[in-house]
Structures are given as C-alpha cells and as structure tokens.
mmCIF file of C-alpha atoms in Angstrom:
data_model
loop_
_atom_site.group_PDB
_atom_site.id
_atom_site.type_symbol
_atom_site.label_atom_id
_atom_site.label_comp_id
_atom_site.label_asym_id
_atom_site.label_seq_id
_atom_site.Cartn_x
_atom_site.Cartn_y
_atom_site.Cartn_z
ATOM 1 C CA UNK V 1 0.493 -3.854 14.424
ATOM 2 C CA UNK V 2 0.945 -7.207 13.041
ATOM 3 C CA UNK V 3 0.094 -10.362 15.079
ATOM 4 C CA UNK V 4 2.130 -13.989 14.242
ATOM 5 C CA UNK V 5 0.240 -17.346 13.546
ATOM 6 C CA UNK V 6 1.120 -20.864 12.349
ATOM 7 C CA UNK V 7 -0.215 -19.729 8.742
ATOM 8 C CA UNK V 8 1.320 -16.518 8.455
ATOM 9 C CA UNK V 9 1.724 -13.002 9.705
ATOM 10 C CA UNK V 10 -1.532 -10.921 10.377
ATOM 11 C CA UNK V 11 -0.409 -7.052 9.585
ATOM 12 C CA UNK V 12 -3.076 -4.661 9.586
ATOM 13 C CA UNK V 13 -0.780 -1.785 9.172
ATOM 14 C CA UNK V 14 0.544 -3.627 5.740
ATOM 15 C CA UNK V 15 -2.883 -3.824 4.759
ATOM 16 C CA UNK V 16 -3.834 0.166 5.025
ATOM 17 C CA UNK V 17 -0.374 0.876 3.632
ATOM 18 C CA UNK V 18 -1.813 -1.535 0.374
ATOM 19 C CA UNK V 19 -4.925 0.291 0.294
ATOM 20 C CA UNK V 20 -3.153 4.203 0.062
ATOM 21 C CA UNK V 21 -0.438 2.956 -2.190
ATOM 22 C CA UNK V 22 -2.772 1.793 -4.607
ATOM 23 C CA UNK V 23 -4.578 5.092 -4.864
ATOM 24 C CA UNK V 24 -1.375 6.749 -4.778
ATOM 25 C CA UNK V 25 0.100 4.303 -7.807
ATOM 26 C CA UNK V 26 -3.737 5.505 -9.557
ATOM 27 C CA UNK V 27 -2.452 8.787 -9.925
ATOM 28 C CA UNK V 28 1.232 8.015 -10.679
ATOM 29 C CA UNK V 29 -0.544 6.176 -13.355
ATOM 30 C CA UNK V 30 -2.750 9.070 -14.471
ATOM 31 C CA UNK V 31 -0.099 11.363 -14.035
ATOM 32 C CA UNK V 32 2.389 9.439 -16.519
ATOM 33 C CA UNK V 33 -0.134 9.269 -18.760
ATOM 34 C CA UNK V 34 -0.701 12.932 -19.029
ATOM 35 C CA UNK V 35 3.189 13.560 -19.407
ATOM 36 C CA UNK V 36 3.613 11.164 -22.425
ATOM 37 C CA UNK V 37 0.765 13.215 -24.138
ATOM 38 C CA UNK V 38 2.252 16.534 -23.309
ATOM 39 C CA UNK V 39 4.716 18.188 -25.079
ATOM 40 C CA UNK V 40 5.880 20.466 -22.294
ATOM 41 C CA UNK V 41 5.697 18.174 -18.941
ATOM 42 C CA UNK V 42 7.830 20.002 -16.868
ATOM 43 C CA UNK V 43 6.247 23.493 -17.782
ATOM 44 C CA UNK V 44 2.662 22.244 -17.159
ATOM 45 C CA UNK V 45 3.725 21.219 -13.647
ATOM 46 C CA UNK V 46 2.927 17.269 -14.185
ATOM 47 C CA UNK V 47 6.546 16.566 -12.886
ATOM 48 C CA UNK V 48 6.230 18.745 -9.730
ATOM 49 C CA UNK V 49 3.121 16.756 -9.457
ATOM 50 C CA UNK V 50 4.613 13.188 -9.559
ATOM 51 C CA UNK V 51 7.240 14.314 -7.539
ATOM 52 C CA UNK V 52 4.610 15.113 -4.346
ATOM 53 C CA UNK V 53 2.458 12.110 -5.176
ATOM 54 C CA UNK V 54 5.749 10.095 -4.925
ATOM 55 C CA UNK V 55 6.545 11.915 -1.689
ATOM 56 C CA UNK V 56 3.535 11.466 0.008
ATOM 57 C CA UNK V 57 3.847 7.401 -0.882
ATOM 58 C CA UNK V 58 7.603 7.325 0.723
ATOM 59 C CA UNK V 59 6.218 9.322 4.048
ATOM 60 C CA UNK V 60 2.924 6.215 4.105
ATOM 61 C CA UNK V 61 6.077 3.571 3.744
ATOM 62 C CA UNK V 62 7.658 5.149 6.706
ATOM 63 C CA UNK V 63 4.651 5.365 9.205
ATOM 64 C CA UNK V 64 4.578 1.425 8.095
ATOM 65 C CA UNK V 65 8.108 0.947 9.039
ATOM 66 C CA UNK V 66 7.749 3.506 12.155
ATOM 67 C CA UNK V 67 4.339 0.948 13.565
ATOM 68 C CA UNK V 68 6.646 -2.384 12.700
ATOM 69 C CA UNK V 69 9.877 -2.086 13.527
ATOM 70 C CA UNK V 70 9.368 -1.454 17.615
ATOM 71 C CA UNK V 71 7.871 -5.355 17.608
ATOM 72 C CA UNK V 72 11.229 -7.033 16.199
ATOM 73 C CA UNK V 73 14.148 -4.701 16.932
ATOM 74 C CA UNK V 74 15.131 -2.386 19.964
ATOM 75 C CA UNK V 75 15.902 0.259 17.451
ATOM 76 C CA UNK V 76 15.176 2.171 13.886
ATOM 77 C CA UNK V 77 18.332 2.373 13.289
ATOM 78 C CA UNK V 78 19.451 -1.040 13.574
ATOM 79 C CA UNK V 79 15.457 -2.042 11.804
ATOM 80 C CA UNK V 80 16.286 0.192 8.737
ATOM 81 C CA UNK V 81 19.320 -1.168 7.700
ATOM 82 C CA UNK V 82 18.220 -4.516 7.762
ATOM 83 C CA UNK V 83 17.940 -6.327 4.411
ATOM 84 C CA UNK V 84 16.252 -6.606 1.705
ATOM 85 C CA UNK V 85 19.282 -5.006 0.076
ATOM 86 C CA UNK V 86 19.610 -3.217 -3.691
ATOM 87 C CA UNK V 87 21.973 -3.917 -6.110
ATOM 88 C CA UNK V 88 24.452 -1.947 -5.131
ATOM 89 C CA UNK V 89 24.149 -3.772 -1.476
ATOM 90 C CA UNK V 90 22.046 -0.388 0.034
ATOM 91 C CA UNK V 91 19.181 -1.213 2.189
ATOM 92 C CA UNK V 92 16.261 -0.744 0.619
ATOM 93 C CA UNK V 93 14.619 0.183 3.952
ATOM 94 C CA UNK V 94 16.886 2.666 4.810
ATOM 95 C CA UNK V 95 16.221 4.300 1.345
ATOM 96 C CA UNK V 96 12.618 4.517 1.593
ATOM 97 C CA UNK V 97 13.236 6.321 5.142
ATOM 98 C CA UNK V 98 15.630 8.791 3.480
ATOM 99 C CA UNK V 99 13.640 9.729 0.838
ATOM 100 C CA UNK V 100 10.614 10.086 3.435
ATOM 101 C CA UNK V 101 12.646 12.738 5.778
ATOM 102 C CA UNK V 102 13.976 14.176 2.747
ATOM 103 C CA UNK V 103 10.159 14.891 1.122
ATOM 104 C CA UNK V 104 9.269 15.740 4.721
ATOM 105 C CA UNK V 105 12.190 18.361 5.551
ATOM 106 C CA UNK V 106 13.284 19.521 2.439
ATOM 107 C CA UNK V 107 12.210 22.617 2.618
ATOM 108 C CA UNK V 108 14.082 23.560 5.834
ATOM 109 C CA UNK V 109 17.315 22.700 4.360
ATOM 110 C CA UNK V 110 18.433 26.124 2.666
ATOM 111 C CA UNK V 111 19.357 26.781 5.891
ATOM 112 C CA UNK V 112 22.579 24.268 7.697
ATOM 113 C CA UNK V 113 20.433 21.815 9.880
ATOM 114 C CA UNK V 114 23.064 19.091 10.565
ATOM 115 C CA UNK V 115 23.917 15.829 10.655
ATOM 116 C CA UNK V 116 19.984 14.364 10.022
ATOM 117 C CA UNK V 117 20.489 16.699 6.710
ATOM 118 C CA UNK V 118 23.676 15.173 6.067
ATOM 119 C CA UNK V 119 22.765 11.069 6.441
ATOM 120 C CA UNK V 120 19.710 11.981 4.313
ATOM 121 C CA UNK V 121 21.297 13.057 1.638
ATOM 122 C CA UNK V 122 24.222 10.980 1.767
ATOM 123 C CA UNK V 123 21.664 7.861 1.155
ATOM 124 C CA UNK V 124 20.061 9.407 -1.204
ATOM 125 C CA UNK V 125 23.633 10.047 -2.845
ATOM 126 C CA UNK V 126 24.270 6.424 -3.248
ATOM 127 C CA UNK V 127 21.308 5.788 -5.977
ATOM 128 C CA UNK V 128 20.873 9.663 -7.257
ATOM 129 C CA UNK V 129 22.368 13.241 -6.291
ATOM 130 C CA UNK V 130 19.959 14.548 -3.447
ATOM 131 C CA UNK V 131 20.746 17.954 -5.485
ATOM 132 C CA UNK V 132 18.905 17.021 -8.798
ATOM 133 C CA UNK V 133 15.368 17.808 -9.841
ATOM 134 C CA UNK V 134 12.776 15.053 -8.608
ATOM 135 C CA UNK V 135 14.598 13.108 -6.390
ATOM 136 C CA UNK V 136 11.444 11.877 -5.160
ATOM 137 C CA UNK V 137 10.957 10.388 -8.506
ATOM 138 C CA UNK V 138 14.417 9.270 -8.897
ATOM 139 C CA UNK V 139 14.909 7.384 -5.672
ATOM 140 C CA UNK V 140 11.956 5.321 -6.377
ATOM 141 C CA UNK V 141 12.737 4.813 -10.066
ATOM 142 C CA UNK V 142 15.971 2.952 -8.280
ATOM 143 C CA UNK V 143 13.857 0.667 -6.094
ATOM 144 C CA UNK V 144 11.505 -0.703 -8.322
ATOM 145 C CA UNK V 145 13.652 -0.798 -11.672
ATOM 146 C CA UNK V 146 12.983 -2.916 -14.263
ATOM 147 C CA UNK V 147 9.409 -2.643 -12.991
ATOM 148 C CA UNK V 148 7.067 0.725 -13.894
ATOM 149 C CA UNK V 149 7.076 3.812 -11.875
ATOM 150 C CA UNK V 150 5.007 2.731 -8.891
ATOM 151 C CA UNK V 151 4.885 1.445 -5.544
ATOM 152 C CA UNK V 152 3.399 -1.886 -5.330
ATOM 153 C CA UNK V 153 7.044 -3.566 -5.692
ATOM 154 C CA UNK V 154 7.987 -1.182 -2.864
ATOM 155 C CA UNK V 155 5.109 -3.091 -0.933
ATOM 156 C CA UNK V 156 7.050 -6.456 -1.696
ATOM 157 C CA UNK V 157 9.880 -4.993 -0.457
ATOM 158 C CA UNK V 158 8.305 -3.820 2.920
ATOM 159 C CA UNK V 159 7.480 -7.293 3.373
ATOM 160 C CA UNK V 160 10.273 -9.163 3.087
ATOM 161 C CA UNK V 161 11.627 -6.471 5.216
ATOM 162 C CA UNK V 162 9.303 -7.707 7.843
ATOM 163 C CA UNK V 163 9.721 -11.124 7.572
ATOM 164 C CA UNK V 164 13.277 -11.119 7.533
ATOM 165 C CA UNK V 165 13.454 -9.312 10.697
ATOM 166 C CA UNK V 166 11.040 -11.742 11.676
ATOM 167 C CA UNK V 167 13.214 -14.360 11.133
ATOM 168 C CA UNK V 168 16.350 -12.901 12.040
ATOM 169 C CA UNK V 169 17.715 -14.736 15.783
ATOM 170 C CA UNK V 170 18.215 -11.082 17.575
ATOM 171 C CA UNK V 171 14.241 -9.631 16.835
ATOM 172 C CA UNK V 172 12.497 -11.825 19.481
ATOM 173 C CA UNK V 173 10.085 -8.881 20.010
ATOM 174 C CA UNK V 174 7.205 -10.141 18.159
ATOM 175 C CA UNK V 175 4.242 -12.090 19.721
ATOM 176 C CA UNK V 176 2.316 -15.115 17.973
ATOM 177 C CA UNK V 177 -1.049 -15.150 17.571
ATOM 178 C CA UNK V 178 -1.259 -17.579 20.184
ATOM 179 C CA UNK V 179 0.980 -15.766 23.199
ATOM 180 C CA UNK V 180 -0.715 -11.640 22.604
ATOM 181 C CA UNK V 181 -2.884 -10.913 25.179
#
C-alpha cells in the first residue's frame, strides 16, 4: 500500500520489495562470481541456480505490482501495459509479469493449458524464445541491459511504473496522505 503526500509517495510495499531484491541481487552476485571461476557452469548447476534466484525476484516484482495496481487502475490488465516501455516499445511491466507466471507455471506446461500459456510466452517471445534455456535469466538480461545482471534497475523501473500511473488522468484511485482515512 502506498499513501500520497505533498513531498512524495509513501510505498511500503516498494520498500519490502527493496529489501528482498537486494538479498536476491547478493546472490546473483555470488552466483556470477562462482560461474566466471568455473570452468564447467552449466554442469555444476550454477546456471540452474541463477535461473531460480532470478525467478523468485520476478514472482517478489509481481506481488509489488499485484498490492499497487488496484489503487490507480480498475484493472491488471490495463495496469501492466502501462509504460515505462523497452526499446523495442514492450512494457516493461507486462514483462516482469510474464516472466513471473512463466517461473511460477512452467512446469505445468508439458501439458496444453491455454491461452494464459500462450500470452506468456508470446511476451516473453518479443525479447527471447520462451523455449531456450534460462529464460529467467534472459528476460531480465533484456530489462536491465547495459546495466549488470541484477534487479535494482528493475526497482527503478517499478517506480516509474507507479508514478506514471499516478500521474496518468484515468488512475484517480489513489488517496493522498491527507484524504486516507
């Protein structure tokens, strides 16, 4: 929940989402580390194990999406693609979601499950093939290049999310400071 003022936005649900994304960026750090001394990454398992540390930090940036975007817009939908955009004019927002449900669901997908299958992946598509190996890793490679492998530039981009739909004329759900009860 985040609470409007005069100097700013109040959002204790940004703040959390800091705190685990910096212990998750510890390990992406440690992890890295490990695979530029290794000669056999993949075969020790350190890439299987950036790809669910990565995971796990796209499913925290969607329970901050999920707990903000009820307060500005009437749906997800509508919230996730909202701007910032990437390069290739993507939402960002609606990236970070994809990956999320595809870390999340994944694993039921051998067998047909649909259209929510289907949109996933076809996000994914646009920045990397939902088919290759580490697409956890991948994806976010493509929403924080130039910058390193982590996710405190995804954090930047969660809040201009936010304060775009802020701003935008149709939100109007959010309170000020001054009007919550």
């Amino acid at each position: 929940m985040f609470l409007l003022a005069e100097n700013g936005v109040c959002d204790s649900d940004l703040g959390s989402l800091v705190e685990l994304l910096e212990v998750i960026d510890h390990h992406i750090a440690r992890i890295d580390d490990e695979v530029t001394r290794s000669s056999d990454p993949d075969g020790l398992g350190l890439c299987d194990r950036m790809e669910a540390v990565v995971g796990l930090g796209f499913v925290a940036c969607q329970q901050y999406i999920n707990a903000t975007y009820p307060q500005l817009v009437p749906n997800k939908a509508q919230a996730i693609r909202h701007p910032p955009t990437l390069p290739g004019g993507q939402s960002a927002i609606e990236l970070i979601n994809a990956a999320a449900n595809f870390w999340k669901h994944r694993d039921e997908w051998p067998r047909p499950n649909g259209k929510d299958e289907e949109r996933t992946r076809a996000v994914i598509d646009e920045v990397t093939s939902s088919a290759a190996d580490y697409v956890m890793v991948n994806v976010l490679y493509e929403l924080v290049r130039p910058h390193p492998l982590r996710f405190a530039p995804v954090v930047d981009l969660l809040t201009r999310w936010r304060d775009l739909l802020i701003a935008a004329p149709t939100s109007g759900h959010a309170q000020s400071a001054t009007s919550a009860t």
